[in-house]
Every structure is written in structure tokens, then in C-alpha cells.
Short mmCIF file of C-alpha atoms and ligand atoms in Angstrom, two decimals:
data_model
loop_
_atom_site.label_atom_id
_atom_site.label_comp_id
_atom_site.label_asym_id
_atom_site.label_seq_id
_atom_site.Cartn_x
_atom_site.Cartn_y
_atom_site.Cartn_z
CA MET E 1 -24.05 -4.28 -10.43
CA GLY E 2 -24.71 -0.70 -11.43
CA ALA E 3 -24.88 -0.04 -15.16
CA VAL E 4 -21.83 1.74 -16.62
CA PRO E 5 -22.64 5.47 -16.26
CA VAL E 6 -22.81 7.57 -19.54
CA GLY E 7 -21.78 11.09 -20.06
CA THR E 8 -19.49 11.03 -17.24
CA SER E 9 -16.15 11.03 -18.96
CA LEU E 10 -13.16 13.02 -17.84
CA ALA E 11 -10.31 14.00 -20.12
CA GLY E 12 -7.52 11.78 -19.86
CA ALA E 13 -9.44 8.76 -18.90
CA ASP E 14 -9.33 7.05 -22.03
CA ASP E 15 -5.66 7.87 -22.52
CA VAL E 16 -4.88 6.45 -19.29
CA VAL E 17 -6.63 3.12 -20.12
CA ARG E 18 -4.99 3.02 -23.45
CA LEU E 19 -1.62 2.73 -21.42
CA LEU E 20 -2.66 -0.54 -20.02
CA ASP E 21 -1.48 -3.66 -21.57
CA ALA E 22 -3.96 -5.86 -19.60
CA PRO E 23 -7.23 -5.66 -17.39
CA ALA E 24 -6.45 -3.73 -14.19
CA GLY E 25 -7.48 -3.84 -10.42
CA ALA E 26 -9.28 -0.77 -9.14
CA TYR E 27 -7.64 0.98 -6.00
CA VAL E 28 -9.87 3.84 -4.41
CA HIS E 29 -8.41 6.02 -1.97
CA VAL E 30 -10.39 7.66 0.98
CA PRO E 31 -8.33 10.17 2.74
CA PHE E 32 -10.02 10.93 5.96
CA CYS E 33 -9.35 9.65 9.57
CA SER E 34 -10.97 10.68 12.60
CA SER E 35 -7.63 11.23 14.34
CA ILE E 36 -4.18 11.09 12.95
CA CYS E 37 -1.58 8.68 14.04
CA PRO E 38 1.96 10.33 14.06
CA PHE E 39 3.79 7.57 12.30
CA CYS E 40 1.56 7.21 9.39
CA PRO E 41 3.07 8.76 5.99
CA TYR E 42 -0.37 8.29 4.00
CA ASN E 43 -2.18 10.88 2.37
CA LYS E 44 -4.89 11.87 4.44
CA VAL E 45 -6.69 14.61 6.46
CA ARG E 46 -8.71 14.77 9.66
CA LEU E 47 -12.29 14.47 9.15
CA GLY E 48 -13.82 17.78 9.97
CA ASP E 49 -10.87 20.00 9.03
CA VAL E 50 -11.78 19.72 5.35
CA PRO E 51 -15.21 19.02 4.16
CA ALA E 52 -15.71 15.26 3.05
CA VAL E 53 -18.84 15.91 0.61
CA PRO E 54 -17.17 17.86 -2.29
CA TYR E 55 -14.41 15.30 -2.07
CA LEU E 56 -16.69 12.37 -2.37
CA GLU E 57 -18.60 13.93 -5.00
CA ALA E 58 -15.39 14.40 -7.11
CA LEU E 59 -14.28 10.86 -6.28
CA ARG E 60 -17.48 9.37 -7.55
CA ARG E 61 -17.08 11.50 -10.95
CA GLU E 62 -13.57 10.29 -11.23
CA VAL E 63 -14.64 6.62 -10.61
CA ASP E 64 -17.31 6.78 -13.22
CA ALA E 65 -15.00 8.16 -15.73
CA VAL E 66 -12.35 5.59 -15.11
CA VAL E 67 -14.89 2.80 -14.94
CA GLY E 68 -16.37 3.86 -18.16
CA ALA E 69 -13.06 3.82 -19.90
CA HIS E 70 -11.83 0.56 -18.55
CA THR E 71 -15.06 -1.16 -19.21
CA ALA E 72 -15.29 -0.08 -22.69
CA ARG E 73 -11.77 -1.58 -23.34
CA PHE E 74 -11.47 -4.47 -21.02
CA GLY E 75 -14.74 -5.11 -19.43
CA SER E 76 -14.69 -5.53 -15.41
CA PHE E 77 -11.86 -4.81 -13.10
CA THR E 78 -9.92 -7.82 -11.87
CA SER E 79 -10.46 -6.68 -8.34
CA LEU E 80 -11.62 -3.79 -6.11
CA TYR E 81 -9.41 -2.45 -3.26
CA VAL E 82 -10.54 0.45 -1.11
CA GLY E 83 -7.82 2.00 1.32
CA GLY E 84 -7.08 5.25 3.28
CA GLY E 85 -7.22 6.85 5.26
CA THR E 86 -10.04 5.21 6.94
CA PRO E 87 -12.71 3.98 4.33
CA THR E 88 -15.06 2.80 7.08
CA LEU E 89 -15.84 6.13 8.00
CA PHE E 90 -18.27 6.18 4.89
CA PRO E 91 -20.15 2.92 4.77
CA GLU E 92 -22.54 4.08 2.28
CA VAL E 93 -19.77 5.28 0.07
CA LEU E 94 -18.34 1.83 0.28
CA ALA E 95 -21.65 0.13 -0.79
CA ASP E 96 -21.91 2.64 -3.71
CA LEU E 97 -18.36 1.92 -4.91
CA VAL E 98 -19.14 -1.89 -4.93
CA ASP E 99 -22.13 -0.98 -7.28
CA ARG E 100 -20.05 1.25 -9.47
CA VAL E 101 -16.85 -0.65 -9.93
CA PRO E 102 -17.47 -3.97 -11.76
CA THR E 103 -15.05 -6.61 -10.68
CA THR E 104 -14.52 -10.28 -11.52
CA GLY E 105 -12.14 -10.81 -8.26
CA ARG E 106 -11.81 -9.83 -4.49
CA ARG E 107 -13.30 -6.82 -3.16
CA ALA E 108 -11.13 -5.68 -0.17
CA VAL E 109 -11.33 -2.83 2.34
CA GLU E 110 -9.06 -1.42 5.01
CA VAL E 111 -10.87 -1.45 8.42
CA LEU E 112 -9.92 0.40 11.66
CA PRO E 113 -10.37 -1.82 14.65
CA THR E 114 -12.89 0.51 16.31
CA HIS E 115 -15.12 0.06 13.32
CA ALA E 116 -14.83 -3.67 13.15
CA THR E 117 -17.94 -4.45 15.19
CA SER E 118 -19.93 -7.46 14.08
CA ALA E 119 -22.68 -5.15 13.00
CA ARG E 120 -20.64 -3.10 10.90
CA LEU E 121 -18.67 -5.95 9.39
CA ASP E 122 -22.08 -7.56 8.40
CA VAL E 123 -22.80 -4.22 6.55
CA LEU E 124 -19.49 -4.56 4.79
CA ALA E 125 -20.06 -8.15 3.93
CA ALA E 126 -23.70 -7.57 2.74
CA ALA E 127 -22.40 -4.59 0.54
CA GLY E 128 -20.06 -7.29 -1.34
CA PHE E 129 -16.81 -6.91 0.29
CA ASP E 130 -15.19 -10.50 0.87
CA ALA E 131 -11.95 -9.40 2.13
CA VAL E 132 -10.78 -7.14 4.84
CA SER E 133 -7.50 -5.84 6.38
CA ILE E 134 -7.79 -5.08 10.21
CA GLY E 135 -5.28 -2.34 11.15
CA ALA E 136 -4.70 -4.03 14.60
CA GLN E 137 -0.90 -2.91 14.63
CA SER E 138 -0.54 -4.59 18.18
CA PHE E 139 -2.33 -6.36 20.89
CA HIS E 140 -0.33 -4.63 23.51
CA ASP E 141 -1.64 -1.28 25.06
CA PRO E 142 2.09 0.37 25.59
CA VAL E 143 2.84 -0.12 21.76
CA LEU E 144 -0.49 1.27 20.82
CA ARG E 145 0.08 4.20 22.98
CA ARG E 146 3.32 4.67 21.67
CA LEU E 147 2.16 4.71 18.03
CA GLY E 148 -0.63 7.17 18.97
CA ARG E 149 -3.26 4.78 17.81
CA PRO E 150 -7.00 5.71 18.41
CA HIS E 151 -7.88 2.27 20.04
CA ASP E 152 -6.47 -0.16 22.55
CA ALA E 153 -5.33 -3.63 22.62
CA ALA E 154 -8.71 -4.99 23.52
CA ALA E 155 -10.31 -3.27 20.46
CA SER E 156 -7.60 -4.84 18.28
CA ARG E 157 -8.49 -8.24 19.60
CA GLN E 158 -12.10 -7.89 19.33
CA ALA E 159 -11.79 -6.61 15.70
CA VAL E 160 -9.67 -9.61 14.71
CA LEU E 161 -12.17 -12.25 16.44
CA ALA E 162 -15.21 -10.47 14.86
CA ALA E 163 -13.71 -10.52 11.30
CA VAL E 164 -12.55 -14.34 11.21
CA GLY E 165 -15.04 -16.45 9.43
CA ARG E 166 -17.12 -13.44 8.20
CA PHE E 167 -14.92 -12.80 4.99
CA ALA E 168 -13.29 -15.03 2.57
CA VAL E 169 -9.83 -13.47 3.43
CA VAL E 170 -8.95 -11.59 6.63
CA ASP E 171 -5.54 -9.91 6.86
CA VAL E 172 -4.25 -8.37 9.97
CA ASP E 173 -1.61 -5.69 9.96
CA LEU E 174 0.92 -5.66 12.71
CA ILE E 175 3.78 -2.98 13.07
CA VAL E 176 7.20 -3.71 14.58
CA ASP E 177 9.47 -1.15 15.69
CA VAL E 178 12.89 -2.50 16.69
CA ALA E 179 14.84 0.74 16.01
CA LEU E 180 15.99 0.87 19.63
CA PRO E 181 19.47 0.63 20.88
CA GLY E 182 21.40 -2.78 20.42
CA SER E 183 20.93 -4.80 23.68
CA SER E 184 18.51 -2.40 25.50
CA PRO E 185 15.83 -4.07 27.57
CA ALA E 186 13.29 -2.04 25.61
CA ALA E 187 14.58 -3.74 22.36
CA ALA E 188 14.17 -7.08 23.85
CA THR E 189 10.71 -6.35 25.02
CA ALA E 190 9.57 -4.68 21.61
CA VAL E 191 10.80 -8.07 19.89
CA ARG E 192 9.04 -10.39 22.49
CA THR E 193 5.84 -8.32 22.45
CA PHE E 194 5.67 -8.29 18.55
CA LEU E 195 6.28 -12.18 18.61
CA ASP E 196 3.53 -12.57 20.98
CA ASP E 197 1.19 -10.66 18.75
CA VAL E 198 2.08 -12.57 15.83
CA ALA E 199 1.65 -16.04 17.64
CA TRP E 200 -1.80 -14.73 18.85
CA CYS E 201 -2.75 -13.91 15.11
CA PHE E 202 -1.77 -17.39 14.07
CA GLU E 203 -3.94 -18.84 16.89
CA THR E 204 -7.07 -17.13 15.62
CA GLY E 205 -6.84 -18.68 12.16
CA VAL E 206 -6.57 -15.28 10.26
CA ASP E 207 -5.69 -15.84 6.69
CA GLN E 208 -2.85 -13.40 6.39
CA VAL E 209 -0.54 -11.65 8.94
CA SER E 210 1.32 -8.53 7.46
CA THR E 211 4.40 -7.63 9.68
CA TYR E 212 5.39 -4.08 8.70
CA PRO E 213 8.40 -2.80 10.07
CA LEU E 214 8.08 0.70 11.02
CA MET E 215 9.11 3.21 8.31
CA ARG E 216 10.09 6.71 9.65
CA PHE E 217 9.20 8.99 6.82
CA GLY E 218 11.16 12.40 7.50
CA TYR E 219 8.04 14.51 7.25
CA THR E 220 6.07 12.80 9.92
CA PRO E 221 6.02 13.91 13.74
CA PHE E 222 7.21 10.35 14.87
CA GLY E 223 10.74 11.26 13.84
CA LEU E 224 13.68 9.68 12.41
CA ALA E 225 15.62 6.80 13.87
CA PRO E 226 18.01 4.42 12.41
CA HIS E 227 16.82 1.02 11.52
CA ALA E 228 18.25 -1.94 13.46
CA ARG E 229 18.76 -3.88 10.18
CA ARG E 230 20.18 -7.19 11.65
CA ARG E 231 17.49 -7.30 14.13
CA GLU E 232 14.60 -6.79 11.67
CA HIS E 233 15.97 -9.85 9.73
CA ALA E 234 16.12 -11.83 12.81
CA VAL E 235 12.76 -10.99 14.00
CA LEU E 236 11.30 -11.87 10.43
CA SER E 237 13.01 -14.94 10.26
CA HIS E 238 11.74 -16.02 13.64
CA VAL E 239 8.14 -15.08 12.35
CA ALA E 240 8.97 -17.44 9.34
CA GLU E 241 9.93 -20.17 11.70
CA LEU E 242 6.80 -19.69 13.96
CA ALA E 243 4.67 -19.68 10.94
CA ARG E 244 5.73 -22.75 9.73
CA ARG E 245 5.21 -24.60 13.18
CA ARG E 246 1.47 -22.97 13.16
CA GLY E 247 0.53 -24.06 9.66
CA TYR E 248 1.51 -20.65 8.00
CA GLU E 249 3.78 -19.88 5.08
CA ARG E 250 5.74 -16.72 4.21
CA ARG E 251 4.22 -15.38 1.02
CA SER E 252 6.11 -12.35 0.85
CA VAL E 253 8.70 -10.27 2.57
CA TRP E 254 6.17 -8.95 5.20
CA THR E 255 3.12 -11.43 4.69
CA PHE E 256 2.61 -14.77 6.20
CA ASN E 257 -0.30 -16.72 5.10
CA ARG E 258 -2.48 -19.63 6.32
CA VAL E 259 -1.41 -22.55 4.18
CA GLY E 260 -4.14 -23.03 1.54
CA SER E 261 -5.61 -19.60 2.04
CA ALA E 262 -6.36 -17.19 -0.78
CA PRO E 263 -3.86 -14.13 -1.03
CA TYR E 264 -4.70 -10.53 0.25
CA THR E 265 -2.73 -8.06 -1.83
CA SER E 266 -3.02 -4.33 -2.43
CA ILE E 267 0.37 -3.48 -4.27
CA THR E 268 1.49 -6.71 -5.66
CA ARG E 269 -1.17 -6.58 -8.37
CA ARG E 270 0.45 -6.34 -11.86
CA ARG E 271 -1.83 -3.52 -13.27
CA PHE E 272 -3.85 -1.19 -11.22
CA LEU E 273 -5.78 2.11 -11.75
CA GLY E 274 -5.96 4.36 -8.73
CA MET E 275 -8.80 6.83 -7.99
CA GLY E 276 -8.95 9.28 -5.17
CA ALA E 277 -6.60 11.84 -4.05
CA GLY E 278 -2.95 10.47 -3.72
CA ALA E 279 -3.86 7.22 -5.47
CA SER E 280 -1.33 5.91 -8.01
CA SER E 281 -1.74 3.81 -11.20
CA VAL E 282 0.45 1.17 -12.85
CA THR E 283 -0.25 0.50 -16.30
CA GLY E 284 2.71 -1.76 -17.37
CA ARG E 285 5.12 0.95 -18.65
CA ASP E 286 3.91 4.07 -16.90
CA LEU E 287 3.39 4.96 -13.14
CA LEU E 288 0.74 7.81 -12.78
CA VAL E 289 0.10 9.84 -9.57
CA ASN E 290 -3.08 11.53 -8.67
CA HIS E 291 -3.10 15.13 -6.83
CA PHE E 292 -2.59 14.83 -3.12
CA GLY E 293 -4.20 18.11 -2.00
CA LEU E 294 -7.98 17.52 -2.10
CA ALA E 295 -8.48 21.27 -3.28
CA ALA E 296 -6.29 20.27 -6.28
CA TYR E 297 -7.90 17.16 -6.82
CA GLU E 298 -11.44 18.47 -6.72
CA ALA E 299 -10.40 21.39 -8.99
CA ALA E 300 -9.05 19.23 -11.68
CA VAL E 301 -12.44 17.05 -11.72
CA ALA E 302 -14.41 20.06 -11.80
CA ALA E 303 -12.47 21.25 -14.83
CA GLY E 304 -13.28 18.02 -16.62
CA ARG E 305 -10.09 16.42 -16.23
CA LEU E 306 -8.70 13.34 -14.57
CA PRO E 307 -7.07 14.68 -11.44
CA LEU E 308 -3.43 13.35 -12.60
CA ALA E 309 -0.61 15.22 -11.18
CA ARG E 310 2.61 13.19 -12.23
CA ARG E 311 3.57 10.72 -14.69
CA PHE E 312 6.62 8.72 -14.65
CA HIS E 313 7.30 6.79 -17.85
CA LEU E 314 9.05 3.54 -17.12
CA GLY E 315 9.25 2.06 -20.44
CA ALA E 316 10.04 -1.70 -21.21
CA VAL E 317 13.19 -1.85 -18.97
CA GLY E 318 11.63 0.23 -16.12
CA GLY E 319 8.13 -1.78 -16.43
CA ALA E 320 10.07 -5.00 -16.29
CA ALA E 321 12.18 -3.61 -13.23
CA TYR E 322 8.91 -2.52 -11.30
CA GLU E 323 7.25 -5.79 -11.93
CA ALA E 324 10.24 -7.84 -10.90
CA PHE E 325 10.47 -5.69 -7.89
CA TRP E 326 6.88 -6.77 -6.73
CA GLN E 327 7.50 -10.34 -8.03
CA ALA E 328 10.29 -10.57 -5.65
CA TYR E 329 8.29 -8.98 -2.74
CA ALA E 330 6.04 -11.90 -3.28
CA GLY E 331 8.62 -14.38 -3.07
CA ALA E 332 9.53 -15.49 -6.62
CA VAL E 333 10.63 -13.81 -9.90
CA ASP E 334 9.00 -15.30 -12.94
CA PRO E 335 11.55 -14.40 -15.79
CA ALA E 336 9.54 -16.05 -18.66
CA ALA E 337 6.52 -13.76 -17.69
CA LEU E 338 8.73 -10.58 -17.71
CA ALA E 339 10.07 -11.54 -21.15
CA ALA E 340 6.60 -12.09 -22.47
CA ALA E 341 5.28 -8.77 -21.25
CA TYR E 342 8.37 -6.64 -21.98
CA GLY E 343 10.33 -8.49 -24.53
CA ALA E 344 13.86 -9.99 -24.38
CA LEU E 345 15.32 -6.69 -24.37
CA GLY E 346 13.14 -4.93 -21.86
CA ALA E 347 13.51 -7.93 -19.37
CA GLY E 348 17.24 -8.20 -20.34
CA PRO E 349 18.64 -6.05 -17.44
CA VAL E 350 16.29 -7.72 -14.88
CA ARG E 351 17.77 -11.08 -16.26
CA ALA E 352 21.27 -10.05 -15.59
CA LEU E 353 20.58 -8.71 -11.97
CA THR E 354 18.68 -11.97 -11.23
CA GLY E 355 21.88 -13.74 -12.38
CA VAL E 356 23.87 -11.82 -9.74
CA ALA E 357 21.45 -12.54 -7.22
CA ARG E 358 21.47 -16.21 -8.06
CA ALA E 359 25.22 -16.36 -7.89
CA PHE E 360 25.22 -14.81 -4.43
CA GLY E 361 22.60 -17.35 -3.01
CA LEU E 362 19.81 -14.88 -3.00
CA VAL E 363 17.39 -16.47 -5.29
CA SER E 364 17.12 -20.25 -6.31
CA PRO E 365 15.43 -21.68 -9.41
CA ASP E 366 12.41 -23.83 -8.70
CA ASP E 367 10.00 -24.89 -11.71
CA GLY E 368 10.94 -21.89 -14.05
CA LEU E 369 10.72 -19.28 -11.10
CA LEU E 370 13.59 -17.89 -9.23
CA ARG E 371 12.51 -18.13 -5.56
CA LEU E 372 13.89 -15.97 -2.66
CA THR E 373 16.14 -17.86 -0.37
CA PRO E 374 16.05 -16.77 3.48
CA ARG E 375 19.07 -14.62 2.71
CA GLY E 376 17.33 -13.09 -0.32
CA TYR E 377 14.28 -12.11 1.87
CA ASP E 378 16.83 -10.27 4.21
CA ARG E 379 18.43 -8.43 1.27
CA PHE E 380 15.18 -7.80 -0.26
CA HIS E 381 13.77 -6.34 3.12
CA ASP E 382 16.66 -3.81 2.79
CA LEU E 383 16.08 -3.04 -0.76
CA GLU E 384 12.34 -2.43 0.12
CA ARG E 385 13.45 -0.06 2.85
CA ALA E 386 15.89 1.74 0.37
CA VAL E 387 13.01 2.28 -1.96
CA THR E 388 10.76 3.48 0.51
CA TYR E 389 13.15 6.31 1.62
CA GLY E 390 15.00 6.77 -1.69
CA LEU E 391 11.77 6.96 -4.14
CA ILE E 392 8.49 6.98 -2.23
CA GLU E 393 9.16 9.27 0.70
CA PRO E 394 10.60 12.28 -1.70
CA LEU E 395 7.57 11.74 -4.09
CA TRP E 396 5.14 11.97 -1.40
CA ALA E 397 6.75 14.73 0.51
CA GLN E 398 6.59 16.73 -2.70
CA MET E 399 2.88 15.83 -3.30
CA LEU E 400 1.97 16.47 0.29
CA ARG E 401 3.05 20.22 -0.52
CA GLU E 402 -0.29 20.48 -2.23
CA HIS E 403 -1.88 20.60 1.29
CA ALA E 404 0.34 23.44 2.42
CA GLY E 405 -1.50 26.18 4.28
CA GLY E 406 -4.64 24.06 4.38
CA ALA E 407 -5.25 20.54 5.53
CA VAL E 408 -1.76 19.26 6.69
CA GLN E 409 -1.38 22.13 9.18
CA ALA E 410 -4.94 22.19 10.53
CA ALA E 411 -4.77 18.54 11.07
CA GLY E 412 -2.23 19.21 14.03
CA GLY E 413 0.77 19.68 11.50
CA TRP E 414 0.93 15.79 11.01
CA ALA E 415 3.40 16.15 7.98
CA ARG E 416 6.11 18.78 7.41
CA PRO E 417 6.77 18.02 3.78
CA ALA E 418 9.94 20.23 3.91
CA ARG E 419 11.49 17.68 6.14
CA GLY E 420 10.90 14.77 3.44
CA ARG E 421 14.31 13.31 2.51
CA SER E 422 15.57 13.03 -1.07
CA GLY E 423 18.83 11.97 -2.64
CA PRO E 424 20.55 10.81 -5.78
CA LEU E 425 18.03 7.87 -6.39
CA TRP E 426 14.98 10.16 -6.76
CA TRP E 427 16.97 12.79 -8.79
CA LEU E 428 18.05 9.93 -11.06
CA ALA E 429 14.43 8.34 -11.25
CA ARG E 430 12.93 11.75 -12.22
CA ALA E 431 15.51 12.64 -14.87
CA LEU E 432 14.99 9.32 -16.48
CA THR E 433 11.33 8.88 -16.14
CA GLU E 434 9.20 11.94 -15.46
CA ARG E 435 7.04 13.12 -18.33
CA ARG E 436 3.98 15.27 -18.86
CA ALA E 437 0.89 13.51 -17.44
CA PRO E 438 -1.97 12.28 -19.81
CA ASP E 439 -4.33 14.94 -18.64
CA GLY E 440 -1.87 17.72 -19.98
CA VAL E 441 -0.29 18.55 -16.76
CA ARG E 442 3.42 19.31 -17.31
CA PRO E 443 6.12 18.65 -14.33
CA ALA E 444 6.65 22.32 -14.39
CA GLU E 445 2.97 23.32 -13.97
CA ARG E 446 2.71 21.75 -10.49
CA SER E 447 3.18 23.71 -7.43
C1 SAM S 1 -3.31 2.88 5.08
S1 SAM S 1 -2.67 2.20 6.32
C2 SAM S 1 -4.09 2.09 7.62
C3 SAM S 1 -5.50 1.77 7.53
C4 SAM S 1 -6.39 1.99 8.52
N1 SAM S 1 -6.71 3.47 8.46
C5 SAM S 1 -5.98 1.77 9.96
O1 SAM S 1 -5.00 2.60 10.52
O2 SAM S 1 -6.32 0.83 10.68
C6 SAM S 1 -2.37 0.36 6.17
C7 SAM S 1 -1.19 -0.04 6.98
O3 SAM S 1 -0.09 0.49 6.68
C8 SAM S 1 0.72 0.34 7.89
N2 SAM S 1 1.69 1.52 8.15
C9 SAM S 1 1.09 2.79 8.28
N3 SAM S 1 2.09 3.50 8.53
C10 SAM S 1 3.31 2.87 8.54
C11 SAM S 1 4.72 3.10 8.72
N4 SAM S 1 5.19 4.24 9.02
N5 SAM S 1 5.51 2.17 8.69
C12 SAM S 1 5.06 0.91 8.38
N6 SAM S 1 3.75 0.41 8.08
C13 SAM S 1 2.84 1.50 8.21
C14 SAM S 1 -0.25 -0.04 9.11
O4 SAM S 1 0.01 -1.47 9.37
C15 SAM S 1 -1.44 0.10 8.41
O5 SAM S 1 -2.47 -0.58 9.14
S1 SF4 S 2 -2.67 4.76 10.37
FE1 SF4 S 2 -3.91 6.34 11.63
S2 SF4 S 2 -3.57 8.15 10.36
FE2 SF4 S 2 -2.85 6.43 9.10
S3 SF4 S 2 -4.59 6.05 7.83
FE3 SF4 S 2 -4.86 4.68 9.66
S4 SF4 S 2 -6.00 5.83 11.16
FE4 SF4 S 2 -5.54 7.16 9.38
#
């Protein structure tokens, strides 16, 4: 493990770590892809359109500063998660990150199927990664073609087969798009194809299958389409039943795990510090967002500041609500843990809401927890979609404007931030929570 670097501090790093009430996981964002998938809403640019070296240098500085501040207060991180973009474009950076970020827990990385050859996976394992997420999306060529993926079904299958057994945890990402007219043959085929994909994954013995309903962010070229809500519920219930028969269990709204396997999570960690352009951090009572634009990100680091762009102060009530949301996503709310972390007053509104959810049969008590029922999973799926379109899409659309005139257009116009939707939920959230970021950036100073 590399020593904690000295003399690499950035203004704001200690302030951010002071916001934490417990040790954090580390999230590192690598925003480069060889080609851009039209459905993807994440912060990324096409490799070659923007130089990677200055970004990777700035990233190293931010990582050193955040690691130094976290280590001084809490010691090692609880985990390391490297996401993107396509982190496996830079294997040497991944190995370096393992050295720089001390962690007591899992080290996980997202892997594009074409990069998941036996040789490349061996390099990741040797570097110290013990968990991988394979972005297979589907094992059917027509689905992959429609999604505009840079690989075919054979590559998806080979990637999964190469990963199983090489890492302590192997996750496979699948996308299901059933936003097609009610009884059309195309919709029926989409459902059948997806269930076939899930069944194939279960046969391979992967540890986790993530089943993401396709989210259509207004700013992506994939275009908007109404969700077939009931069909999505039905498909996920079907997967839950299939999982039960194959020795898997539902561990969150969208993930199904081999019984007895260790969990693979990115967003359900209680506390995490995000590094890299577009990364966010959750400290308990605050949510912080880094600059999305690579130029803005690099400029902040060059000026000796943490590259923070936005701060949303959730407070005790908001912090408890945020944590309860992700607890519910993972299948069970823990009222005692929320009260311990946020106080009876902070956790009060969540307690009242879970009381209503219980009265409607959405959660049921189980050993001190409130576990989601099958109906509860359906409603939570709807809530997750509302949060995605009501809060995440408007925030990301605003942040993506930092690319304007640069990478976004250069990379084939993959995002038109002006088309990002926003409504009353976003307006209310900003009015209640947005504050000056700890590096001194005021909301009004942003572009
Ligand atoms: C950061 S992304 C991709 C990682 C890697 N670059 C890849 O494509 O294999 C992580 C996962 O998010 C999911 N995802 C991406 N866009 C999505 C969307 N619009 N709706 C739902 N899930 C999406 C995909 O399953 C993807 O594998
Ligand atoms: S889904 Fe496509 S565009 Fe998005 S991060 Fe993965 S490879 Fe890049």
C-alpha cells in the first residue's frame, strides 16, 4: 500500500472530511469512453476528443488530497469503487489507484465487455481488484445494436464467462427496455429476450445480476418515451421468481444475488467521497458534486482547490431521508440505525412515512427492520424513476453545461443539456438545500 502523500493538500479537502460522521468509501470517476452509447446519461467524453493526460494528473492530485485528509481523520477507506466512463481504458491508472487509496474493504471496477479478456482481467486481479461489474447489457445482438453498444452478444457472453471465478464478486449489468406499445409483438419479444438474458446469467453462477430498466434522460440522443410501468413491475417480479428457483435472491429493487454471495454495491454505501469529474460525495448531512466539465475540473485543481461545484445541505431530516431511500432500495429500512445517526427528530419524518408505507402493505416488520413487500418493491421502483427524472436529470443537465462548446459537441453531440427536464421537485430541493460549496464556490458563481 502506498504511503499517504505529503504536501499534496487541496483547499477544501479537510472541510469535506470534517463533514463526515463515519469512515467513507472512495468513488473514483474516469470519464472517458472509446465510443459513446446514445442511451447513457453519465458524465463522459470520447477519448481523443479531449486529452486524457491533464485530467489524469488532476485526478491524481485530487485523490492524494482527499486520501490524505480522510486518512488523517479516519484511517483507510471502507472500499474503493472505480466507475465511468470506461476505467479499463487505463489499466496503469487503476493499478496506481489501488496503491494510492488505502481500503479495508472491496475494490471494485466497471469493465466494458470488450476489455474483459482473461489476460486483462488477470491484470486487474493482480492489481488488487476483487470485484468487477461487467457492462454486458444484453446477450442478444438486436438489443445491443438498438442500444448502440460497442460490442456484440458473443463479447458479452465471453466477458461474463471470463470473469466468473476470477474475482470474489462478479456483477453483470443488464438493461431492460419495455417502453414499447402495450400488446405489440416487439414488447413481448423485448420481455422474452430480457428474461432469457437473466436466466443465462443465473446459469453462469455470477454473484449478482443488475437489471436496470432503461432510463431515458431528456438530454441524451436516445429520446424520450413513456415507461410501461406495469410491464416493468411484472418483468421484475418475474425475475424475482426466476431467481428464487435458481438459488438467487432479490437484494435490492434492481439486483439479484446468488444466495450466500457477498454484495456488490456502488450507491448504497452509507458514506462515500467521490473523486474525478462528475463524482459526488455523501457525508451524512451533505451531498457534494464535483465539476463535470474537464476544463473546470482541471482548473480548480490547478488553482489548489478541491474541484467542488455544488453543495446540497441535507441536514438531519434530509440526511435521514436520503439514507432511508437507499436502505429501501436495498430492501429494508432500519429505523433504529436512522435514529442513532440522525436523532429521533431527524429520523421522525421517515418514521412517519414508513408508518404510512406499513399501513399500505408496502413494508412489513422483520427483526427490527421494515422489509419491502413485493408491492413495496413495485412502488419503490416508481419512486426511483421519479427521483431519477425529478432530481438527477435536472442536476446532471445543469452540470453538463460545463462541457458546452467543448467535449459534448465534439463527441457527436451525445448530450443536449438544454433538453434536460426539470420541475417543481428540483426547484424545491434546490431552494431547501443548496449552499455554498466547501471550496468557496457559491451557487451563483457557477456557469
Ligand atoms: C457507468 S455505466 C457503464 C460502465 C461501462 N462503461 C460499460 O458501458 O460497460 C454503469 C451501468 O449503468 C447502466 N446504464 C447506463 N445508462 C443507463 C440508462 N440510461 N438507464 C439505465 N441504466 C443505464 C448500464 O447497465 C451500465 O452498465
Ligand atoms: S454505457 Fe457506453 S457511453 Fe456510458 S459509460 Fe459505458 S461505454 Fe461509456
